[in-house]
mmCIF file of C-alpha atoms and ligand atoms in Angstrom:
data_model
loop_
_atom_site.group_PDB
_atom_site.id
_atom_site.type_symbol
_atom_site.label_atom_id
_atom_site.label_comp_id
_atom_site.label_asym_id
_atom_site.label_seq_id
_atom_site.Cartn_x
_atom_site.Cartn_y
_atom_site.Cartn_z
ATOM 1 C CA MET A 1 -10.508 0.854 -8.423
ATOM 2 C CA LYS A 2 -7.582 -0.217 -9.517
ATOM 3 C CA ARG A 3 -5.629 0.482 -12.548
ATOM 4 C CA ARG A 4 -4.938 -3.024 -13.628
ATOM 5 C CA THR A 5 -4.210 -3.282 -17.201
ATOM 6 C CA PHE A 6 -4.191 -7.567 -17.273
ATOM 7 C CA ILE A 7 -5.760 -10.329 -16.013
ATOM 8 C CA THR A 8 -4.122 -13.029 -13.719
ATOM 9 C CA LEU A 9 -6.509 -15.652 -14.213
ATOM 10 C CA LEU A 10 -7.170 -17.021 -17.835
ATOM 11 C CA ALA A 11 -10.949 -18.254 -18.089
ATOM 12 C CA VAL A 12 -10.587 -21.004 -20.465
ATOM 13 C CA GLY A 13 -13.580 -19.437 -22.543
ATOM 14 C CA SER A 14 -11.095 -16.969 -23.837
ATOM 15 C CA VAL A 15 -8.431 -19.033 -24.595
ATOM 16 C CA ALA A 16 -10.056 -20.866 -28.034
ATOM 17 C CA ALA A 17 -10.652 -24.155 -26.260
ATOM 18 C CA CYS A 18 -11.825 -27.136 -28.532
ATOM 19 C CA SER A 19 -15.650 -26.921 -27.600
ATOM 20 C CA ARG A 20 -17.145 -23.572 -27.432
ATOM 21 C CA PRO A 21 -17.568 -22.679 -23.823
ATOM 22 C CA ALA A 22 -20.146 -19.859 -24.232
ATOM 23 C CA HIS A 23 -22.650 -18.683 -26.864
ATOM 24 C CA ALA A 24 -22.214 -14.994 -25.279
ATOM 25 C CA THR A 25 -19.373 -12.685 -23.555
ATOM 26 C CA ILE A 26 -20.617 -9.401 -22.293
ATOM 27 C CA ARG A 27 -17.593 -7.447 -21.745
ATOM 28 C CA GLY A 28 -16.751 -3.849 -20.130
ATOM 29 C CA LEU A 29 -14.447 -1.703 -17.906
ATOM 30 C CA THR A 30 -15.251 -0.766 -14.683
ATOM 31 C CA MET A 31 -12.994 -0.259 -11.310
ATOM 32 C CA GLY A 32 -10.017 0.493 -13.415
ATOM 33 C CA THR A 33 -10.381 -2.856 -15.328
ATOM 34 C CA SER A 34 -12.529 -5.001 -17.715
ATOM 35 C CA TYR A 35 -14.679 -7.396 -16.777
ATOM 36 C CA THR A 36 -16.570 -10.594 -18.867
ATOM 37 C CA VAL A 37 -19.372 -12.428 -18.286
ATOM 38 C CA GLU A 38 -19.651 -15.898 -20.146
ATOM 39 C CA LEU A 39 -23.049 -17.206 -20.836
ATOM 40 C CA ALA A 40 -23.108 -20.863 -21.588
ATOM 41 C CA ALA A 41 -26.612 -21.154 -23.175
ATOM 42 C CA PRO A 42 -27.618 -19.198 -26.295
ATOM 43 C CA ILE A 43 -29.599 -15.745 -25.804
ATOM 44 C CA ASP A 44 -31.355 -13.334 -28.274
ATOM 45 C CA ASP A 45 -29.936 -9.719 -28.645
ATOM 46 C CA ALA A 46 -32.558 -8.156 -26.605
ATOM 47 C CA ALA A 47 -32.217 -10.320 -23.679
ATOM 48 C CA ARG A 48 -28.576 -9.819 -23.839
ATOM 49 C CA THR A 49 -28.525 -6.245 -23.999
ATOM 50 C CA ARG A 50 -30.809 -6.417 -20.926
ATOM 51 C CA LEU A 51 -28.556 -8.384 -18.927
ATOM 52 C CA ALA A 52 -25.550 -6.273 -20.041
ATOM 53 C CA GLU A 53 -27.675 -3.050 -19.158
ATOM 54 C CA ALA A 54 -28.739 -4.481 -15.669
ATOM 55 C CA ILE A 55 -24.849 -5.570 -14.896
ATOM 56 C CA GLU A 56 -23.613 -1.707 -15.775
ATOM 57 C CA VAL A 57 -26.392 -0.489 -13.348
ATOM 58 C CA GLU A 58 -24.875 -2.982 -10.671
ATOM 59 C CA LEU A 59 -21.395 -2.173 -11.287
ATOM 60 C CA ALA A 60 -21.975 1.459 -11.213
ATOM 61 C CA ALA A 61 -23.942 1.478 -8.378
ATOM 62 C CA ILE A 62 -20.410 -0.186 -6.416
ATOM 63 C CA ASN A 63 -18.150 2.508 -7.984
ATOM 64 C CA ARG A 64 -20.367 5.305 -6.670
ATOM 65 C CA ALA A 65 -20.543 3.779 -3.196
ATOM 66 C CA MET A 66 -16.952 2.850 -2.969
ATOM 67 C CA SER A 67 -14.252 3.951 -5.747
ATOM 68 C CA THR A 68 -11.453 5.543 -3.885
ATOM 69 C CA TYR A 69 -10.681 7.076 -7.411
ATOM 70 C CA ASP A 70 -13.693 9.096 -7.551
ATOM 71 C CA PRO A 71 -13.716 11.798 -4.993
ATOM 72 C CA ARG A 72 -17.725 12.396 -4.979
ATOM 73 C CA SER A 73 -18.380 8.240 -4.094
ATOM 74 C CA GLU A 74 -19.598 7.721 -0.859
ATOM 75 C CA LEU A 75 -16.381 5.973 0.687
ATOM 76 C CA SER A 76 -14.665 9.133 -0.548
ATOM 77 C CA GLU A 77 -16.815 11.146 1.225
ATOM 78 C CA PHE A 78 -16.852 9.182 4.136
ATOM 79 C CA ASN A 79 -13.082 9.607 4.168
ATOM 80 C CA ARG A 80 -12.836 13.221 4.331
ATOM 81 C CA ARG A 81 -14.864 13.332 7.611
ATOM 82 C CA GLN A 82 -13.725 14.592 10.313
ATOM 83 C CA ASP A 83 -15.865 13.246 13.321
ATOM 84 C CA LEU A 84 -16.681 10.039 14.758
ATOM 85 C CA HIS A 85 -20.362 9.891 14.351
ATOM 86 C CA TRP A 86 -22.188 7.346 13.430
ATOM 87 C CA VAL A 87 -23.273 7.934 9.451
ATOM 88 C CA PRO A 88 -26.118 5.791 7.086
ATOM 89 C CA ALA A 89 -24.083 4.056 4.685
ATOM 90 C CA SER A 90 -25.208 1.866 1.736
ATOM 91 C CA ARG A 91 -26.027 -1.909 1.597
ATOM 92 C CA GLY A 92 -23.291 -2.767 -0.434
ATOM 93 C CA LEU A 93 -20.399 -0.340 1.563
ATOM 94 C CA LEU A 94 -21.776 -2.031 4.742
ATOM 95 C CA GLU A 95 -21.626 -5.724 3.714
ATOM 96 C CA VAL A 96 -17.941 -4.883 2.170
ATOM 97 C CA LEU A 97 -16.902 -3.690 5.588
ATOM 98 C CA ASP A 98 -18.900 -6.235 7.715
ATOM 99 C CA ARG A 99 -16.747 -8.962 5.750
ATOM 100 C CA ALA A 100 -13.556 -6.564 5.574
ATOM 101 C CA TRP A 101 -13.876 -6.797 9.339
ATOM 102 C CA GLN A 102 -14.370 -10.212 9.739
ATOM 103 C CA ILE A 103 -11.371 -10.982 7.671
ATOM 104 C CA SER A 104 -9.096 -8.618 9.136
ATOM 105 C CA THR A 105 -9.512 -10.337 12.681
ATOM 106 C CA ALA A 106 -9.187 -14.119 11.250
ATOM 107 C CA SER A 107 -6.074 -13.123 9.124
ATOM 108 C CA GLN A 108 -4.500 -11.708 12.707
ATOM 109 C CA GLY A 109 -4.955 -8.291 10.912
ATOM 110 C CA ALA A 110 -3.019 -8.708 7.625
ATOM 111 C CA PHE A 111 -6.001 -7.857 5.998
ATOM 112 C CA ASP A 112 -6.523 -3.923 6.461
ATOM 113 C CA VAL A 113 -8.284 -1.717 4.781
ATOM 114 C CA THR A 114 -7.424 1.191 6.664
ATOM 115 C CA VAL A 115 -3.903 0.903 4.457
ATOM 116 C CA GLY A 116 -5.224 3.943 2.652
ATOM 117 C CA PRO A 117 -2.666 6.444 4.061
ATOM 118 C CA LEU A 118 0.407 3.912 3.538
ATOM 119 C CA VAL A 119 -1.007 2.981 0.292
ATOM 120 C CA ASP A 120 -0.770 6.298 -0.631
ATOM 121 C CA LEU A 121 2.515 7.297 1.201
ATOM 122 C CA TRP A 122 4.278 4.354 -0.764
ATOM 123 C CA GLY A 123 2.952 5.562 -4.304
ATOM 124 C CA PHE A 124 0.054 3.181 -5.140
ATOM 125 C CA GLY A 125 -3.264 5.405 -4.034
ATOM 126 C CA PRO A 126 -4.926 7.139 -6.580
ATOM 127 C CA GLU A 127 -2.877 10.221 -7.048
ATOM 128 C CA ILE A 128 -0.479 10.021 -9.189
ATOM 129 C CA ARG A 129 3.039 10.440 -7.475
ATOM 130 C CA ALA A 130 6.913 9.328 -7.935
ATOM 131 C CA ARG A 131 7.125 6.157 -6.138
ATOM 132 C CA ARG A 132 10.230 5.772 -3.853
ATOM 133 C CA VAL A 133 10.929 4.453 -0.487
ATOM 134 C CA PRO A 134 9.653 7.023 2.148
ATOM 135 C CA ASP A 135 11.862 8.129 5.029
ATOM 136 C CA ASP A 136 10.980 6.655 8.380
ATOM 137 C CA ALA A 137 9.206 9.285 9.778
ATOM 138 C CA ALA A 138 6.487 9.831 7.074
ATOM 139 C CA VAL A 139 6.117 5.900 7.510
ATOM 140 C CA GLU A 140 5.473 6.201 11.546
ATOM 141 C CA ARG A 141 3.398 9.068 11.093
ATOM 142 C CA ALA A 142 0.980 7.635 8.344
ATOM 143 C CA ARG A 143 1.254 4.081 10.457
ATOM 144 C CA GLN A 144 -0.768 6.201 13.578
ATOM 145 C CA SER A 145 -3.753 6.539 11.604
ATOM 146 C CA VAL A 146 -3.808 3.061 10.461
ATOM 147 C CA GLY A 147 -5.787 0.009 12.231
ATOM 148 C CA TYR A 148 -8.937 -2.055 11.180
ATOM 149 C CA GLN A 149 -10.451 -1.369 14.856
ATOM 150 C CA HIS A 150 -10.648 2.230 13.553
ATOM 151 C CA VAL A 151 -13.579 1.745 11.557
ATOM 152 C CA GLN A 152 -17.112 0.066 12.038
ATOM 153 C CA ALA A 153 -20.054 -0.897 10.273
ATOM 154 C CA ASP A 154 -23.202 -1.913 12.180
ATOM 155 C CA LEU A 155 -25.280 -4.010 9.888
ATOM 156 C CA SER A 156 -28.454 -3.903 11.498
ATOM 157 C CA ALA A 157 -28.403 -0.149 12.212
ATOM 158 C CA GLY A 158 -27.149 0.738 8.511
ATOM 159 C CA ALA A 159 -24.319 2.688 9.217
ATOM 160 C CA ILE A 160 -20.761 3.144 9.632
ATOM 161 C CA ARG A 161 -18.432 5.282 11.673
ATOM 162 C CA LYS A 162 -14.894 6.425 12.456
ATOM 163 C CA ARG A 163 -13.372 5.646 15.950
ATOM 164 C CA ASP A 164 -10.379 7.504 14.774
ATOM 165 C CA SER A 165 -10.862 10.881 12.648
ATOM 166 C CA ARG A 166 -7.659 9.914 10.576
ATOM 167 C CA ILE A 167 -9.056 6.725 9.233
ATOM 168 C CA GLN A 168 -9.047 6.430 5.611
ATOM 169 C CA VAL A 169 -10.931 3.207 4.009
ATOM 170 C CA ASP A 170 -9.485 1.602 0.706
ATOM 171 C CA VAL A 171 -11.470 -1.325 -0.189
ATOM 172 C CA CYS A 172 -9.291 -2.057 -3.496
ATOM 173 C CA ALA A 173 -8.300 -5.407 -2.191
ATOM 174 C CA ILE A 174 -11.790 -6.441 -1.942
ATOM 175 C CA ALA A 175 -14.390 -4.514 -4.397
ATOM 176 C CA LYS A 176 -13.359 -6.816 -7.189
ATOM 177 C CA GLY A 177 -14.757 -9.843 -5.557
ATOM 178 C CA TYR A 178 -17.659 -8.069 -3.995
ATOM 179 C CA GLY A 179 -18.272 -6.881 -7.722
ATOM 180 C CA VAL A 180 -18.083 -10.262 -9.158
ATOM 181 C CA ASP A 181 -20.644 -11.644 -6.552
ATOM 182 C CA ARG A 182 -23.109 -8.518 -7.377
ATOM 183 C CA VAL A 183 -22.528 -9.741 -11.042
ATOM 184 C CA ALA A 184 -23.479 -12.743 -10.596
ATOM 185 C CA MET A 185 -26.263 -12.106 -8.475
ATOM 186 C CA VAL A 186 -27.919 -9.994 -11.323
ATOM 187 C CA LEU A 187 -27.477 -12.770 -13.220
ATOM 188 C CA ASP A 188 -29.383 -15.192 -11.158
ATOM 189 C CA GLN A 189 -32.077 -12.903 -10.506
ATOM 190 C CA GLN A 190 -32.458 -13.143 -14.694
ATOM 191 C CA GLY A 191 -32.639 -16.961 -14.512
ATOM 192 C CA VAL A 192 -29.126 -17.069 -15.933
ATOM 193 C CA HIS A 193 -27.558 -20.359 -14.483
ATOM 194 C CA ASP A 194 -24.349 -21.284 -16.243
ATOM 195 C CA TYR A 195 -21.862 -19.000 -16.297
ATOM 196 C CA LEU A 196 -18.584 -17.309 -15.792
ATOM 197 C CA VAL A 197 -18.226 -13.795 -14.329
ATOM 198 C CA GLU A 198 -14.492 -12.119 -13.934
ATOM 199 C CA ILE A 199 -13.568 -8.772 -13.364
ATOM 200 C CA GLY A 200 -9.813 -8.002 -13.247
ATOM 201 C CA GLY A 201 -9.112 -11.714 -12.807
ATOM 202 C CA GLU A 202 -11.217 -12.350 -10.075
ATOM 203 C CA LEU A 203 -14.145 -14.870 -10.939
ATOM 204 C CA ARG A 204 -16.952 -16.587 -10.075
ATOM 205 C CA ALA A 205 -18.263 -19.872 -11.823
ATOM 206 C CA ARG A 206 -22.186 -21.228 -11.746
ATOM 207 C CA GLY A 207 -23.333 -23.792 -13.783
ATOM 208 C CA THR A 208 -21.454 -25.275 -16.904
ATOM 209 C CA THR A 209 -19.915 -24.418 -19.961
ATOM 210 C CA ALA A 210 -21.735 -24.685 -23.386
ATOM 211 C CA ALA A 211 -20.460 -28.039 -23.631
ATOM 212 C CA GLY A 212 -21.813 -28.858 -20.098
ATOM 213 C CA LYS A 213 -18.871 -29.064 -18.753
ATOM 214 C CA PRO A 214 -17.233 -27.575 -15.085
ATOM 215 C CA TRP A 215 -16.059 -24.328 -16.083
ATOM 216 C CA ARG A 216 -11.874 -24.285 -15.726
ATOM 217 C CA VAL A 217 -9.769 -21.746 -14.719
ATOM 218 C CA GLY A 218 -5.870 -21.464 -15.700
ATOM 219 C CA ILE A 219 -4.141 -19.897 -13.151
ATOM 220 C CA GLU A 220 -1.035 -17.627 -14.020
ATOM 221 C CA ARG A 221 1.930 -17.768 -12.457
ATOM 222 C CA PRO A 222 3.924 -14.754 -10.929
ATOM 223 C CA VAL A 223 6.168 -13.744 -13.771
ATOM 224 C CA GLU A 224 7.150 -10.110 -14.090
ATOM 225 C CA GLY A 225 5.508 -8.631 -16.805
ATOM 226 C CA GLY A 226 4.364 -11.867 -18.827
ATOM 227 C CA HIS A 227 1.725 -14.560 -18.688
ATOM 228 C CA VAL A 228 2.686 -17.939 -17.975
ATOM 229 C CA LEU A 229 -0.140 -20.741 -17.303
ATOM 230 C CA GLY A 230 0.551 -23.071 -14.279
ATOM 231 C CA GLU A 231 -2.343 -24.950 -12.395
ATOM 232 C CA THR A 232 -5.914 -25.779 -13.537
ATOM 233 C CA VAL A 233 -8.818 -25.148 -11.696
ATOM 234 C CA VAL A 234 -12.979 -26.558 -11.854
ATOM 235 C CA LEU A 235 -15.021 -24.120 -10.420
ATOM 236 C CA GLU A 236 -18.266 -25.369 -9.463
ATOM 237 C CA ASN A 237 -20.527 -22.428 -7.952
ATOM 238 C CA ARG A 238 -17.746 -20.871 -6.372
ATOM 239 C CA GLY A 239 -15.102 -17.584 -6.242
ATOM 240 C CA ILE A 240 -11.440 -17.482 -6.731
ATOM 241 C CA ALA A 241 -9.353 -14.606 -6.737
ATOM 242 C CA THR A 242 -5.306 -14.380 -7.435
ATOM 243 C CA SER A 243 -3.352 -11.365 -5.571
ATOM 244 C CA GLY A 244 0.256 -11.164 -6.198
ATOM 245 C CA THR A 245 3.137 -9.404 -5.703
ATOM 246 C CA THR A 246 4.242 -8.943 -9.106
ATOM 247 C CA GLU A 247 1.395 -6.984 -10.379
ATOM 248 C CA ASP A 248 1.637 -3.721 -9.240
ATOM 249 C CA PHE A 249 5.303 -2.513 -7.444
ATOM 250 C CA PHE A 250 8.424 -0.673 -7.423
ATOM 251 C CA GLU A 251 11.956 -1.181 -7.365
ATOM 252 C CA GLN A 252 14.694 0.267 -5.716
ATOM 253 C CA ASP A 253 18.540 -0.165 -4.881
ATOM 254 C CA GLY A 254 17.770 -3.215 -6.248
ATOM 255 C CA ARG A 255 14.659 -4.461 -3.911
ATOM 256 C CA HIS A 256 11.297 -4.715 -4.964
ATOM 257 C CA TYR A 257 8.245 -2.964 -2.717
ATOM 258 C CA SER A 258 5.217 -4.548 -3.623
ATOM 259 C CA HIS A 259 1.662 -2.669 -3.521
ATOM 260 C CA ILE A 260 0.545 -4.973 -0.852
ATOM 261 C CA ILE A 261 1.356 -3.625 2.102
ATOM 262 C CA ASP A 262 1.845 -5.296 5.456
ATOM 263 C CA PRO A 263 -0.157 -3.405 8.127
ATOM 264 C CA LYS A 264 2.499 -4.659 10.622
ATOM 265 C CA THR A 265 5.370 -3.389 9.660
ATOM 266 C CA ALA A 266 3.517 -0.437 7.723
ATOM 267 C CA ARG A 267 5.748 -1.439 4.485
ATOM 268 C CA PRO A 268 5.161 -3.335 1.143
ATOM 269 C CA VAL A 269 5.553 -6.951 1.022
ATOM 270 C CA VAL A 270 9.283 -7.784 -0.420
ATOM 271 C CA HIS A 271 9.293 -10.981 -1.353
ATOM 272 C CA PRO A 272 9.280 -10.550 -5.423
ATOM 273 C CA SER A 273 7.435 -13.004 -6.731
ATOM 274 C CA ILE A 274 4.574 -14.848 -4.919
ATOM 275 C CA ALA A 275 1.000 -15.258 -5.945
ATOM 276 C CA VAL A 276 -1.927 -16.586 -4.059
ATOM 277 C CA SER A 277 -4.938 -17.643 -4.761
ATOM 278 C CA VAL A 278 -7.800 -18.371 -2.938
ATOM 279 C CA ILE A 279 -10.931 -20.326 -3.844
ATOM 280 C CA ALA A 280 -14.126 -19.562 -1.974
ATOM 281 C CA ASP A 281 -17.966 -19.868 -1.854
ATOM 282 C CA THR A 282 -17.886 -15.763 -2.885
ATOM 283 C CA THR A 283 -15.280 -14.305 -4.616
ATOM 284 C CA MET A 284 -15.388 -11.079 -1.702
ATOM 285 C CA GLU A 285 -14.058 -13.489 0.547
ATOM 286 C CA ALA A 286 -11.572 -15.034 -2.096
ATOM 287 C CA ASP A 287 -10.074 -11.456 -2.851
ATOM 288 C CA ALA A 288 -9.703 -10.569 0.660
ATOM 289 C CA TRP A 289 -8.143 -13.267 1.818
ATOM 290 C CA ALA A 290 -5.771 -13.461 -1.592
ATOM 291 C CA THR A 291 -4.101 -10.284 -0.385
ATOM 292 C CA ALA A 292 -4.080 -11.303 3.562
ATOM 293 C CA LEU A 293 -1.822 -14.556 2.495
ATOM 294 C CA VAL A 294 0.489 -12.423 0.593
ATOM 295 C CA VAL A 295 1.017 -10.705 3.400
ATOM 296 C CA HIS A 296 1.829 -13.239 5.630
ATOM 297 C CA GLY A 297 3.981 -15.314 2.783
ATOM 298 C CA PRO A 298 3.968 -18.828 2.136
ATOM 299 C CA GLU A 299 5.268 -19.980 5.412
ATOM 300 C CA ARG A 300 3.225 -18.814 7.722
ATOM 301 C CA GLY A 301 0.435 -18.083 5.499
ATOM 302 C CA TYR A 302 0.085 -21.818 4.424
ATOM 303 C CA ALA A 303 -0.347 -22.369 8.016
ATOM 304 C CA LEU A 304 -3.130 -20.077 8.722
ATOM 305 C CA ALA A 305 -5.019 -21.220 5.496
ATOM 306 C CA GLN A 306 -4.449 -25.275 6.440
ATOM 307 C CA ALA A 307 -5.624 -24.287 10.243
ATOM 308 C CA ARG A 308 -8.731 -22.665 8.940
ATOM 309 C CA GLY A 309 -9.473 -25.118 6.060
ATOM 310 C CA LEU A 310 -9.198 -22.742 3.266
ATOM 311 C CA ALA A 311 -8.495 -24.098 -0.345
ATOM 312 C CA VAL A 312 -5.155 -21.894 -1.262
ATOM 313 C CA MET A 313 -2.290 -22.335 -3.237
ATOM 314 C CA PHE A 314 0.978 -20.025 -2.913
ATOM 315 C CA VAL A 315 2.956 -19.995 -5.988
ATOM 316 C CA THR A 316 6.636 -18.729 -5.110
ATOM 317 C CA ALA A 317 9.055 -17.548 -8.050
ATOM 318 C CA SER A 318 12.983 -18.158 -7.766
ATOM 319 C CA GLY A 319 14.337 -17.820 -10.464
ATOM 320 C CA SER A 320 12.907 -19.949 -13.393
ATOM 321 C CA ALA A 321 11.889 -22.145 -11.219
ATOM 322 C CA PHE A 322 8.219 -22.197 -9.070
ATOM 323 C CA ASP A 323 7.761 -23.505 -5.445
ATOM 324 C CA VAL A 324 3.588 -24.706 -5.509
ATOM 325 C CA ARG A 325 2.138 -25.182 -2.343
ATOM 326 C CA VAL A 326 -1.535 -26.571 -1.762
ATOM 327 C CA THR A 327 -3.359 -26.639 1.049
ATOM 328 C CA ASP A 328 -5.818 -29.828 1.139
ATOM 329 C CA ALA A 329 -9.162 -28.148 0.591
ATOM 330 C CA PHE A 330 -7.554 -26.684 -2.535
ATOM 331 C CA ARG A 331 -5.998 -29.690 -3.819
ATOM 332 C CA ALA A 332 -9.542 -30.642 -4.166
ATOM 333 C CA HIS A 333 -10.140 -28.286 -7.129
ATOM 334 C CA LEU A 334 -7.371 -28.965 -9.144
ATOM 335 C CA ALA A 335 -8.281 -30.372 -12.543
ATOM 336 C CA SER A 336 -7.120 -33.688 -14.125
ATOM 337 C CA THR A 337 -5.819 -32.184 -17.101
ATOM 338 C CA PRO A 338 -4.360 -29.077 -17.503
ATOM 339 C CA LEU A 339 -5.921 -26.688 -20.074
ATOM 340 C CA SER A 340 -2.762 -26.157 -22.583
HETATM 341 P P1 ADP B 1 -5.179 -6.269 -7.213
HETATM 342 O O1 ADP B 1 -6.358 -5.033 -6.685
HETATM 343 O O2 ADP B 1 -4.033 -6.089 -7.626
HETATM 344 O O3 ADP B 1 -5.972 -7.863 -7.413
HETATM 345 P P2 ADP B 1 -5.361 -6.811 -4.060
HETATM 346 O O4 ADP B 1 -6.842 -7.904 -4.325
HETATM 347 O O5 ADP B 1 -4.625 -7.602 -3.395
HETATM 348 O O6 ADP B 1 -4.582 -6.690 -5.459
HETATM 349 O O7 ADP B 1 -5.436 -5.822 -4.171
HETATM 350 C C1 ADP B 1 -4.217 -4.603 -3.365
HETATM 351 C C2 ADP B 1 -4.661 -3.438 -2.947
HETATM 352 O O8 ADP B 1 -5.221 -3.536 -2.109
HETATM 353 C C3 ADP B 1 -3.512 -2.582 -2.931
HETATM 354 O O9 ADP B 1 -3.615 -1.967 -4.273
HETATM 355 C C4 ADP B 1 -3.928 -1.553 -1.751
HETATM 356 O O10 ADP B 1 -4.697 -0.504 -2.365
HETATM 357 C C5 ADP B 1 -4.977 -2.397 -1.095
HETATM 358 N N1 ADP B 1 -3.712 -2.816 -0.331
HETATM 359 C C6 ADP B 1 -2.940 -3.113 -0.084
HETATM 360 N N2 ADP B 1 -2.573 -3.536 1.446
HETATM 361 C C7 ADP B 1 -3.162 -3.978 1.709
HETATM 362 C C8 ADP B 1 -3.785 -4.996 3.025
HETATM 363 N N3 ADP B 1 -2.542 -5.500 3.833
HETATM 364 N N4 ADP B 1 -5.213 -5.230 3.364
HETATM 365 C C9 ADP B 1 -6.370 -4.552 2.692
HETATM 366 N N5 ADP B 1 -5.673 -3.554 1.564
HETATM 367 C C10 ADP B 1 -4.470 -3.639 1.191
HETATM 368 MG MG1 MG B 2 -7.518 -9.000 -2.767
#
């Protein structure tokens, strides 16, 4: 769903730690990025192959439902609709749109899956185009069709609809998290209880490592084009996601324009380097909140996260220094000893 070639979170498993954290690793590509599943318990080849196949099937179904990079996906088809009728939708799309709506409301509109036209206009969409600041008239035109209230999901009826025909839905900011949750569900169903699942840097852990210890995850700091390890968290049956302005951006006239759009201004977040990590019960929630809180930024975002009891860390780079703010709920997950 998004071309991203590096991972913002580094699992201990992949950075040769002293004790071997996993017995088996399943890797693959999905949503324009890579995924990794670390299994703590030994597994024979046949079982591993079955598991890998079940994971592939699940991820392929998610892509068929919600990829905006695939013109034949269910979501691409929905986006092309010009009418306001209710249309039957897959379970996955319903769940994602329903949760997206809740987080849009809770984040005061900072999270908004209808930013699609703005994402495209600013050059961060599926279409390959030059990235530069568009003129004000074009921004005004595109923002007319943006507003999370204009797309509705009815879980009990199993249907979705537009309330404005121009609406274009883009679930890039929540789909990877959802994918992680679904892969975790596949593992649960197959009786696997100790694992770490990762898609493009968003993770979920359950149980323990091969050494019987809780999974620990190192969080990268926001530096352009590099990887600097920052805080380490202990992940027990939870998901974590990180979103930041250094992941994808362009520069023009000395200003930094990020792939994360503030729906209120219809413009990209201009702060050059913030990363927001969120720990939640599901990776889907963590993923959406991470994006929303980048939009709010470290001041307003911190206040909102604290007020809602969310587990969040804001890391802001200024020069070679980092300002780190963690909410009370996040502090409880910080590891007493760092990874490196
Ligand atoms: P990444 O995909 O790099 O991990 P995010 O989860 O923050 O980062 O998703 C960013 C993507 O989500 C953007 O590339 C764009 O497609 C979309 N997007 C941008 N701004 C918003 C927003 N305010 N709310 C929801 N989705 C957004
Ligand atoms: Mg996100």
